Short mmCIF file of C-alpha atoms in Angstrom, two decimals:
data_model
loop_
_atom_site.label_atom_id
_atom_site.label_comp_id
_atom_site.label_asym_id
_atom_site.label_seq_id
_atom_site.Cartn_x
_atom_site.Cartn_y
_atom_site.Cartn_z
CA MET A 908 0.00 0.00 0.00
CA GLY A 909 1.35 3.38 -0.93
CA ALA A 910 4.76 3.71 -2.56
CA GLY A 911 7.60 1.42 -1.60
CA LEU A 912 9.47 -1.76 -2.42
CA THR A 913 7.41 -4.13 -4.53
CA ARG A 914 6.48 -7.70 -3.64
CA ARG A 915 8.66 -8.75 -6.58
CA ASP A 916 11.69 -7.11 -4.97
CA PHE A 917 11.03 -8.87 -1.69
CA GLY A 918 10.61 -12.10 -3.61
CA LYS A 919 14.07 -11.75 -5.10
CA ALA A 920 15.59 -11.41 -1.65
CA ALA A 921 13.58 -14.29 -0.22
CA GLY A 922 14.52 -16.50 -3.13
CA LEU A 923 18.22 -15.70 -2.87
CA ALA A 924 18.24 -16.39 0.84
CA GLY A 925 16.38 -19.64 0.34
CA MET A 926 19.08 -20.82 -2.06
CA GLY A 927 21.86 -19.90 0.33
CA ALA A 928 23.11 -16.82 -1.52
CA SER A 929 24.81 -14.20 0.58
CA GLY A 930 25.23 -10.46 0.50
CA ALA A 931 26.53 -7.59 2.60
CA VAL A 932 25.52 -7.66 6.25
CA LEU A 933 23.77 -4.53 7.56
CA LEU A 934 26.08 -2.64 9.91
CA GLY A 935 25.14 -0.39 12.80
CA GLY A 936 27.04 2.71 11.70
CA CYS A 937 25.37 5.95 10.59
CA SER A 938 28.22 7.30 8.49
CA GLU A 939 25.88 8.63 5.81
CA GLU A 940 23.87 10.74 8.21
CA SER A 941 24.45 14.41 8.84
CA VAL A 942 26.35 15.72 11.86
CA GLN A 943 23.04 16.83 13.36
CA ALA A 944 21.47 13.41 12.92
CA ARG A 945 24.50 11.70 14.48
CA SER A 946 24.30 14.05 17.44
CA ALA A 947 20.62 13.31 17.91
CA ALA A 948 21.24 9.58 17.60
CA ALA A 949 23.94 9.74 20.26
CA ALA A 950 21.34 10.82 22.81
CA LYS A 951 19.16 7.80 22.12
CA THR A 952 19.34 4.57 24.07
CA TRP A 953 18.18 1.00 23.49
CA LYS A 954 15.46 -0.76 25.40
CA VAL A 955 15.03 -4.42 24.48
CA THR A 956 12.20 -6.42 26.02
CA GLY A 957 11.06 -10.02 25.79
CA GLN A 958 13.14 -13.16 25.52
CA ARG A 959 15.16 -15.22 23.08
CA GLY A 960 16.75 -18.61 23.17
CA ALA A 961 20.51 -19.04 23.36
CA GLY A 962 22.53 -18.49 20.22
CA LEU A 963 20.14 -16.05 18.52
CA GLY A 964 22.12 -12.86 19.00
CA SER A 965 22.31 -12.35 15.23
CA PHE A 966 18.62 -11.40 15.22
CA ASP A 967 19.06 -8.77 17.95
CA SER A 968 22.07 -7.21 16.22
CA THR A 969 20.26 -7.18 12.87
CA MET A 970 17.19 -5.43 14.26
CA LYS A 971 19.28 -2.89 16.15
CA SER A 972 21.46 -2.12 13.13
CA PHE A 973 18.47 -1.73 10.85
CA MET A 974 16.54 0.51 13.23
CA GLN A 975 19.48 2.65 14.31
CA ALA A 976 20.57 3.37 10.74
CA ARG A 977 17.06 4.69 9.99
CA ASN A 978 16.21 6.23 13.36
CA ILE A 979 13.22 3.90 13.83
CA SER A 980 11.91 4.17 17.37
CA CYS A 981 9.80 0.99 17.68
CA GLY A 982 10.36 -2.49 16.28
CA GLN A 983 9.22 -6.00 17.06
CA LEU A 984 10.44 -9.44 16.02
CA ALA A 985 9.20 -12.97 16.59
CA VAL A 986 10.92 -16.10 15.30
CA VAL A 987 9.52 -19.63 15.19
CA ARG A 988 11.46 -22.79 14.39
CA LYS A 989 9.52 -25.96 13.66
CA GLY A 990 6.50 -24.81 15.61
CA LYS A 991 8.36 -23.42 18.64
CA LEU A 992 8.60 -19.72 19.42
CA VAL A 993 12.32 -19.18 20.02
CA LEU A 994 12.43 -15.36 20.04
CA ALA A 995 9.89 -12.69 21.00
CA ARG A 996 11.35 -9.20 21.24
CA GLY A 997 10.37 -5.56 21.43
CA TYR A 998 13.00 -2.97 20.46
CA THR A 999 12.96 0.75 21.29
CA TRP A 1000 15.54 3.27 20.04
CA THR A 1001 14.64 6.65 21.47
CA THR A 1002 15.43 9.49 23.82
CA SER A 1003 12.11 8.93 25.59
CA SER A 1004 12.22 7.53 29.10
CA THR A 1005 8.64 6.27 28.87
CA LEU A 1006 8.30 4.71 25.41
CA LYS A 1007 9.06 0.98 25.64
CA THR A 1008 8.05 -1.52 22.96
CA GLN A 1009 6.93 -4.84 24.40
CA PRO A 1010 6.45 -8.13 22.53
CA THR A 1011 2.73 -7.51 23.18
CA SER A 1012 2.66 -3.92 21.85
CA LEU A 1013 0.23 -3.52 18.95
CA PHE A 1014 1.39 -2.34 15.52
CA ARG A 1015 -0.50 -1.56 12.33
CA ILE A 1016 0.47 -4.44 10.04
CA ALA A 1017 -0.76 -2.97 6.71
CA SER A 1018 -0.87 -5.64 3.98
CA LEU A 1019 -0.04 -8.51 6.33
CA SER A 1020 -3.82 -8.25 6.66
CA LYS A 1021 -4.17 -9.94 3.25
CA PRO A 1022 -3.17 -13.47 4.30
CA VAL A 1023 -5.59 -13.07 7.22
CA THR A 1024 -8.44 -12.20 4.84
CA ALA A 1025 -7.42 -14.99 2.46
CA ALA A 1026 -7.53 -17.49 5.33
CA ALA A 1027 -11.11 -16.45 6.08
CA ILE A 1028 -12.12 -16.92 2.45
CA LEU A 1029 -10.46 -20.34 2.34
CA ARG A 1030 -12.29 -21.28 5.53
CA LEU A 1031 -15.66 -20.31 4.04
CA ALA A 1032 -14.89 -22.46 1.00
CA GLN A 1033 -13.83 -25.30 3.28
CA GLU A 1034 -17.16 -25.03 5.11
CA GLY A 1035 -18.99 -25.38 1.80
CA LYS A 1036 -20.42 -21.88 2.06
CA LEU A 1037 -18.45 -20.35 -0.81
CA ASP A 1038 -17.37 -21.48 -4.27
CA LEU A 1039 -13.98 -19.93 -5.09
CA GLY A 1040 -15.03 -19.91 -8.74
CA ALA A 1041 -18.12 -17.83 -7.97
CA ARG A 1042 -18.53 -14.51 -9.73
CA VAL A 1043 -18.31 -11.41 -7.58
CA THR A 1044 -21.34 -10.00 -9.39
CA ASP A 1045 -23.36 -12.97 -8.10
CA LEU A 1046 -22.16 -12.47 -4.52
CA LEU A 1047 -22.33 -8.70 -4.11
CA ALA A 1048 -24.76 -6.06 -5.32
CA LEU A 1049 -22.47 -3.91 -7.45
CA THR A 1050 -24.34 -0.71 -8.25
CA PRO A 1051 -22.69 2.08 -10.26
CA PRO A 1052 -23.39 5.78 -9.74
CA SER A 1053 -26.50 7.16 -11.40
CA GLY A 1054 -26.07 7.47 -15.16
CA GLN A 1055 -23.11 5.07 -15.29
CA THR A 1056 -22.92 1.39 -16.14
CA LEU A 1057 -20.93 -1.58 -14.92
CA ASP A 1058 -18.01 -2.74 -17.01
CA PRO A 1059 -19.39 -5.99 -18.53
CA ARG A 1060 -16.04 -7.67 -17.79
CA LEU A 1061 -16.85 -7.55 -14.06
CA LYS A 1062 -18.88 -10.72 -14.58
CA ASN A 1063 -15.56 -12.50 -15.15
CA VAL A 1064 -14.12 -11.47 -11.80
CA THR A 1065 -14.19 -14.51 -9.52
CA VAL A 1066 -13.21 -15.03 -5.89
CA TRP A 1067 -10.09 -16.88 -7.06
CA ARG A 1068 -9.09 -13.92 -9.21
CA LEU A 1069 -9.58 -11.48 -6.34
CA LEU A 1070 -7.39 -13.62 -4.09
CA GLN A 1071 -4.62 -13.80 -6.69
CA HIS A 1072 -4.77 -10.14 -7.83
CA LEU A 1073 -6.14 -11.05 -11.24
CA GLY A 1074 -9.36 -9.01 -11.02
CA GLY A 1075 -8.36 -6.44 -13.61
CA TRP A 1076 -7.74 -3.35 -11.45
CA ASP A 1077 -4.22 -1.96 -11.80
CA ARG A 1078 -3.08 0.97 -9.68
CA ASP A 1079 -0.07 1.47 -11.96
CA VAL A 1080 -2.41 2.08 -14.90
CA SER A 1081 -5.11 4.10 -13.15
CA PHE A 1082 -4.98 4.60 -9.36
CA ASP A 1083 -5.48 2.89 -6.01
CA PRO A 1084 -8.95 3.87 -4.73
CA MET A 1085 -7.93 2.81 -1.22
CA TYR A 1086 -5.13 5.33 -0.78
CA ARG A 1087 -5.76 9.11 -0.87
CA ARG A 1088 -8.46 8.98 -3.53
CA ASP A 1089 -10.97 10.03 -0.88
CA VAL A 1090 -11.47 13.65 -1.93
CA ALA A 1091 -12.07 12.68 -5.56
CA ILE A 1092 -14.60 10.02 -4.52
CA SER A 1093 -16.35 12.47 -2.19
CA SER A 1094 -16.61 15.05 -4.96
CA ALA A 1095 -17.74 12.57 -7.64
CA LEU A 1096 -20.51 11.09 -5.50
CA GLY A 1097 -21.49 14.26 -3.66
CA VAL A 1098 -20.94 12.65 -0.26
CA PRO A 1099 -19.05 14.10 2.72
CA LEU A 1100 -15.66 13.03 4.02
CA PRO A 1101 -14.73 10.60 5.35
CA VAL A 1102 -15.97 8.35 2.55
CA SER A 1103 -17.13 4.83 3.38
CA ARG A 1104 -16.27 1.46 1.87
CA ALA A 1105 -19.71 1.49 0.23
CA ASN A 1106 -18.88 4.88 -1.34
CA ILE A 1107 -15.60 3.50 -2.72
CA MET A 1108 -17.38 0.50 -4.22
CA LYS A 1109 -20.05 2.64 -5.88
CA TYR A 1110 -17.38 4.91 -7.35
CA MET A 1111 -15.38 1.96 -8.69
CA ASN A 1112 -18.50 0.31 -10.12
CA GLY A 1113 -18.74 3.20 -12.53
CA ARG A 1114 -15.20 2.78 -13.86
CA ARG A 1115 -13.76 0.40 -16.42
CA LEU A 1116 -11.30 -2.28 -15.47
CA ASP A 1117 -7.67 -1.73 -16.45
CA HIS A 1118 -7.26 -5.32 -17.77
CA ASP A 1119 -9.44 -8.24 -18.73
CA PRO A 1120 -9.90 -10.34 -15.57
CA GLY A 1121 -7.55 -13.31 -15.34
CA THR A 1122 -5.00 -11.97 -17.82
CA LYS A 1123 -2.49 -9.98 -15.75
CA TYR A 1124 -1.21 -9.92 -12.18
CA ALA A 1125 -1.72 -6.46 -10.71
CA TYR A 1126 -1.59 -6.01 -6.94
CA SER A 1127 -4.99 -4.69 -5.86
CA ASN A 1128 -5.95 -3.42 -2.43
CA TYR A 1129 -9.46 -2.84 -3.79
CA GLY A 1130 -9.81 -6.50 -4.70
CA TYR A 1131 -9.23 -7.42 -1.07
CA LEU A 1132 -11.77 -4.82 0.09
CA LEU A 1133 -14.29 -6.80 -1.99
CA LEU A 1134 -13.16 -10.04 -0.36
CA GLY A 1135 -13.93 -8.50 3.01
CA ARG A 1136 -17.47 -7.74 1.88
CA ILE A 1137 -17.84 -11.30 0.57
CA ILE A 1138 -16.81 -12.62 3.98
CA GLU A 1139 -19.54 -10.49 5.56
CA LYS A 1140 -22.17 -11.59 3.04
CA VAL A 1141 -21.41 -15.30 3.10
CA GLY A 1142 -20.25 -15.52 6.72
CA GLY A 1143 -23.36 -13.75 7.96
CA THR A 1144 -21.51 -11.46 10.36
CA GLY A 1145 -19.07 -8.56 10.40
CA TYR A 1146 -15.66 -9.03 8.80
CA GLN A 1147 -13.72 -8.57 12.04
CA THR A 1148 -16.08 -10.85 13.97
CA TYR A 1149 -15.80 -13.67 11.44
CA VAL A 1150 -12.01 -13.50 11.36
CA GLN A 1151 -11.69 -13.37 15.13
CA ASN A 1152 -14.14 -16.24 15.68
CA LYS A 1153 -13.13 -18.60 12.88
CA ILE A 1154 -9.45 -17.86 12.18
CA LEU A 1155 -7.75 -16.17 15.13
CA GLY A 1156 -9.70 -17.47 18.13
CA PRO A 1157 -8.95 -21.15 17.53
CA ARG A 1158 -5.22 -20.28 17.55
CA GLY A 1159 -5.57 -18.44 20.86
CA ILE A 1160 -4.95 -15.08 19.20
CA LYS A 1161 -6.92 -12.51 21.18
CA ARG A 1162 -4.94 -9.28 20.79
CA MET A 1163 -5.56 -8.68 17.08
CA LYS A 1164 -8.18 -6.09 16.16
CA LEU A 1165 -8.89 -3.54 13.46
CA GLY A 1166 -7.09 -0.22 13.82
CA ARG A 1167 -8.28 3.37 13.69
CA SER A 1168 -6.97 6.29 11.64
CA LEU A 1169 -6.59 9.00 14.26
CA LYS A 1170 -4.14 9.06 17.14
CA ALA A 1171 -6.93 9.92 19.56
CA ASN A 1172 -8.51 6.55 18.76
CA ALA A 1173 -5.37 4.42 19.19
CA ALA A 1174 -5.82 1.08 20.92
CA ALA A 1175 -4.42 0.42 24.38
CA GLY A 1176 -0.81 -0.67 24.00
CA GLU A 1177 -0.52 0.53 20.38
CA VAL A 1178 2.79 2.09 19.35
CA PRO A 1179 3.00 5.64 17.94
CA TYR A 1180 3.70 6.02 14.21
CA TYR A 1181 6.15 8.36 12.50
CA SER A 1182 6.77 9.75 9.02
CA GLN A 1183 8.83 12.65 7.75
CA TYR A 1184 5.83 13.76 5.70
CA ASN A 1185 2.75 15.83 6.46
CA VAL A 1186 -0.29 15.74 4.14
CA SER A 1187 -3.85 17.02 3.96
CA THR A 1188 -6.35 15.00 5.96
CA VAL A 1189 -8.82 12.67 4.23
CA MET A 1190 -10.96 12.37 7.36
CA ASN A 1191 -12.84 15.66 6.91
CA ALA A 1192 -13.17 18.57 4.48
CA THR A 1193 -11.06 21.07 6.44
CA GLY A 1194 -7.96 20.50 4.32
CA ALA A 1195 -5.92 20.53 7.51
CA THR A 1196 -2.32 19.37 7.32
CA VAL A 1197 -1.68 16.30 9.47
CA PRO A 1198 1.14 13.80 10.06
CA ALA A 1199 0.82 11.25 7.25
CA PRO A 1200 0.12 8.27 9.57
CA TYR A 1201 -2.73 10.06 11.37
CA GLY A 1202 -5.43 11.05 8.90
CA GLY A 1203 -3.37 10.97 5.72
CA PHE A 1204 -5.32 7.81 4.80
CA ASN A 1205 -8.51 6.17 6.05
CA LEU A 1206 -7.45 3.03 7.92
CA GLU A 1207 -11.04 2.04 8.74
CA ASN A 1208 -11.75 1.57 5.03
CA MET A 1209 -8.69 -0.67 4.67
CA ASP A 1210 -9.96 -3.40 7.00
CA ALA A 1211 -9.63 -6.47 4.78
CA HIS A 1212 -6.50 -5.41 2.89
CA GLY A 1213 -4.56 -3.41 5.45
CA GLY A 1214 -6.47 -2.54 8.60
CA TRP A 1215 -5.37 -4.99 11.29
CA LEU A 1216 -3.38 -4.31 14.45
CA SER A 1217 -1.22 -7.18 15.63
CA THR A 1218 1.99 -8.22 17.31
CA ALA A 1219 4.85 -10.16 15.79
CA VAL A 1220 4.10 -13.15 18.04
CA ASP A 1221 0.48 -13.13 16.89
CA MET A 1222 1.55 -13.04 13.24
CA VAL A 1223 3.87 -16.03 13.50
CA ARG A 1224 1.18 -17.85 15.47
CA PHE A 1225 -1.27 -17.09 12.66
CA ALA A 1226 1.24 -18.19 10.01
CA GLY A 1227 1.44 -21.59 11.68
CA LEU A 1228 -2.04 -22.28 10.29
CA PHE A 1229 -0.34 -22.93 6.94
CA ASP A 1230 2.27 -25.41 8.21
CA ALA A 1231 0.03 -28.49 8.33
CA ALA A 1232 -3.66 -29.42 8.43
CA ASN A 1233 -5.36 -28.19 11.60
CA SER A 1234 -8.76 -27.39 13.05
CA VAL A 1235 -8.97 -24.11 11.10
CA LEU A 1236 -7.55 -24.99 7.67
CA ASN A 1237 -7.39 -28.48 6.18
CA SER A 1238 -4.80 -29.68 3.68
CA THR A 1239 -6.97 -28.70 0.71
CA SER A 1240 -7.24 -25.11 1.94
CA ILE A 1241 -3.49 -24.89 2.58
CA GLY A 1242 -2.81 -26.23 -0.91
CA ARG A 1243 -5.10 -23.60 -2.37
CA ALA A 1244 -3.25 -20.85 -0.49
CA PHE A 1245 -0.02 -21.60 -2.37
CA ALA A 1246 -1.43 -22.78 -5.71
CA LYS A 1247 -0.02 -21.27 -8.89
CA PRO A 1248 -2.44 -18.92 -10.65
CA SER A 1249 -3.83 -19.61 -14.12
CA ILE A 1250 -1.38 -17.13 -15.67
CA GLY A 1251 1.61 -19.07 -14.31
CA VAL A 1252 4.61 -17.62 -12.50
CA GLN A 1253 6.24 -14.23 -12.83
CA PRO A 1254 9.35 -13.94 -15.05
CA ASP A 1255 11.73 -14.26 -12.10
CA GLY A 1256 10.02 -17.32 -10.68
CA TRP A 1257 7.62 -16.23 -7.94
CA TRP A 1258 3.82 -16.07 -7.91
CA TYR A 1259 1.00 -14.71 -5.79
CA GLY A 1260 -1.21 -17.46 -4.40
CA CYS A 1261 -4.10 -16.71 -2.04
CA GLY A 1262 -2.81 -14.01 0.28
CA TRP A 1263 0.82 -15.18 0.00
CA SER A 1264 3.73 -14.58 -2.33
CA VAL A 1265 5.34 -17.92 -3.16
CA ARG A 1266 8.70 -19.06 -4.52
CA ASN A 1267 10.17 -22.53 -4.95
CA VAL A 1268 13.77 -22.59 -3.70
CA THR A 1269 16.42 -25.23 -3.23
CA GLY A 1270 15.16 -27.38 -0.38
CA GLY A 1271 11.50 -26.40 -0.55
CA ARG A 1272 9.28 -23.34 -0.77
CA ASN A 1273 9.38 -19.83 0.71
CA THR A 1274 6.16 -17.92 1.28
CA TRP A 1275 5.90 -14.35 2.52
CA HIS A 1276 4.03 -11.06 2.56
CA THR A 1277 4.99 -7.47 3.24
CA GLY A 1278 3.11 -4.41 4.43
CA SER A 1279 3.68 -0.71 3.93
CA LEU A 1280 1.84 2.46 4.91
CA PRO A 1281 3.05 5.83 6.16
CA GLY A 1282 4.20 4.96 9.69
CA THR A 1283 4.27 1.21 9.05
CA HIS A 1284 6.65 -1.33 7.55
CA THR A 1285 6.12 -5.06 8.09
CA ILE A 1286 7.19 -8.46 6.81
CA LEU A 1287 6.07 -12.04 7.49
CA VAL A 1288 8.17 -14.94 6.15
CA ARG A 1289 7.65 -18.71 6.16
CA ARG A 1290 10.90 -20.36 5.09
CA TYR A 1291 11.46 -23.74 3.46
CA ASP A 1292 13.42 -25.06 6.48
CA GLY A 1293 10.72 -24.67 9.13
CA LEU A 1294 11.57 -21.09 10.12
CA THR A 1295 8.93 -18.38 10.37
CA TRP A 1296 9.46 -14.78 11.42
CA ALA A 1297 7.57 -11.50 11.57
CA ALA A 1298 9.16 -8.06 11.88
CA LEU A 1299 7.09 -4.94 12.51
CA PHE A 1300 8.19 -1.28 12.51
CA ASN A 1301 6.44 2.02 13.27
CA GLN A 1302 8.01 3.89 10.36
CA ARG A 1303 8.63 3.37 6.64
CA ASP A 1304 10.50 6.52 5.63
CA ASP A 1305 13.15 8.79 7.09
CA ALA A 1306 15.68 11.41 6.08
CA SER A 1307 18.46 8.85 5.56
CA GLY A 1308 16.85 7.60 2.33
CA LYS A 1309 17.86 4.03 3.19
CA SER A 1310 15.71 1.17 1.93
CA TYR A 1311 13.34 -0.43 4.39
CA GLY A 1312 13.11 -3.51 2.20
CA ASP A 1313 16.65 -4.41 3.24
CA ILE A 1314 15.25 -6.04 6.38
CA ASP A 1315 14.15 -9.04 4.29
CA LEU A 1316 17.57 -10.28 3.24
CA ALA A 1317 19.08 -9.11 6.55
CA LEU A 1318 16.78 -11.43 8.53
CA HIS A 1319 17.51 -14.34 6.21
CA LYS A 1320 21.20 -13.72 6.87
CA ALA A 1321 20.58 -13.53 10.63
CA ALA A 1322 18.86 -16.92 10.45
CA ASN A 1323 21.66 -18.40 8.37
CA ALA A 1324 24.17 -17.20 10.99
CA VAL A 1325 22.65 -19.36 13.72
CA THR A 1326 24.81 -22.45 14.26
CA THR A 1327 22.76 -24.19 16.97
CA TRP A 1328 19.05 -23.56 17.44
CA PRO A 1329 17.62 -23.59 20.97
CA SER A 1330 14.90 -26.03 22.00
CA THR A 1331 13.04 -23.44 24.07
CA ASP A 1332 9.40 -22.59 23.31
CA LEU A 1333 8.16 -19.18 24.47
CA TYR A 1334 4.60 -19.55 23.15
CA GLY A 1335 3.33 -20.25 26.66
CA ASN A 1336 4.24 -16.72 27.67
CA TYR A 1337 1.85 -15.20 25.13
CA PHE A 1338 -1.00 -17.66 24.51
#
């Protein structure tokens, strides 16, 4: 969501790491920063909370190096090996004496919400309540604005195609209706800000698709908004309620909830978010300038594609649903999650399944997803060798200009540096 490193770029790093390739290790120095930035950084101190098993210092040093080089104040990491939680950490790099990130602190996870939504869709199909080949036009009442007509190609948009980003919407060709299109939608429909999900759908129902459905992969936040509405229609309850009851609850995950746009509405235990940018608010018509993470986009509208709050330990616990058949997802559903789409794989060998990016590597298969919004950068990785990790940050941009996508390969390298894995299991501390 928003600008940033693409899923393809992350896929390259994940694939290289899976095949044992190496690269430069991230170092903790700030040599590229200005004198003023170095001075400010010198006043900051580290607070590290939580626990890790013996021999996992490479993960701590990697997180600290990454955060310090970019002046990120809050980070979180959880690592699982073969079903056991071996590391659960909160990292804080700040001058504040009160801010302290815990392993249980809540973060916006942005597009890590997509595998959560996909799991709910797969569960509905597993229950026999939803045909993944069903047309969206048969499941939802898609009504265009007065005087406009539906693109006839919408009848070829299926649930499968929404899951795999093959619906025909392409933000690189037109725009992303889920990110700062609010004022245009408000004006076109004659409705006040903030616009609703129903307003966004009506607006989009009057526009033509950018591609014929099923012909081109194009990452679509809007497609996942529609999946959220399908969950509500078929599941017979609210999106959040269905996910919490059917997907998260059975795994003992009770902290996860949908986030709110404004700082005044932050959840208890939620970290603050930072960006170097200020923008005009989309939450009302005042045109007021606000920090980009707080009113620069409407998080409530992003529920099914980017709206969840979570912790790193909750995300790795969730990811365990895809390791083997369980009470939530059976083997058929897990197979569907990683199935190749009808268009085949991307030129460099990866594909988008159902809520997961997928790559075959030497020794098995890597699956992952990333998330990005102003004030948020996240990654969730399931590696071929039984390792799973989630890293969450409360920032995605800073004056250094350094890439935030570098954390992907850096964490693969941290894992590869471990010579002996501990047998400890910290899950009992959190679930």
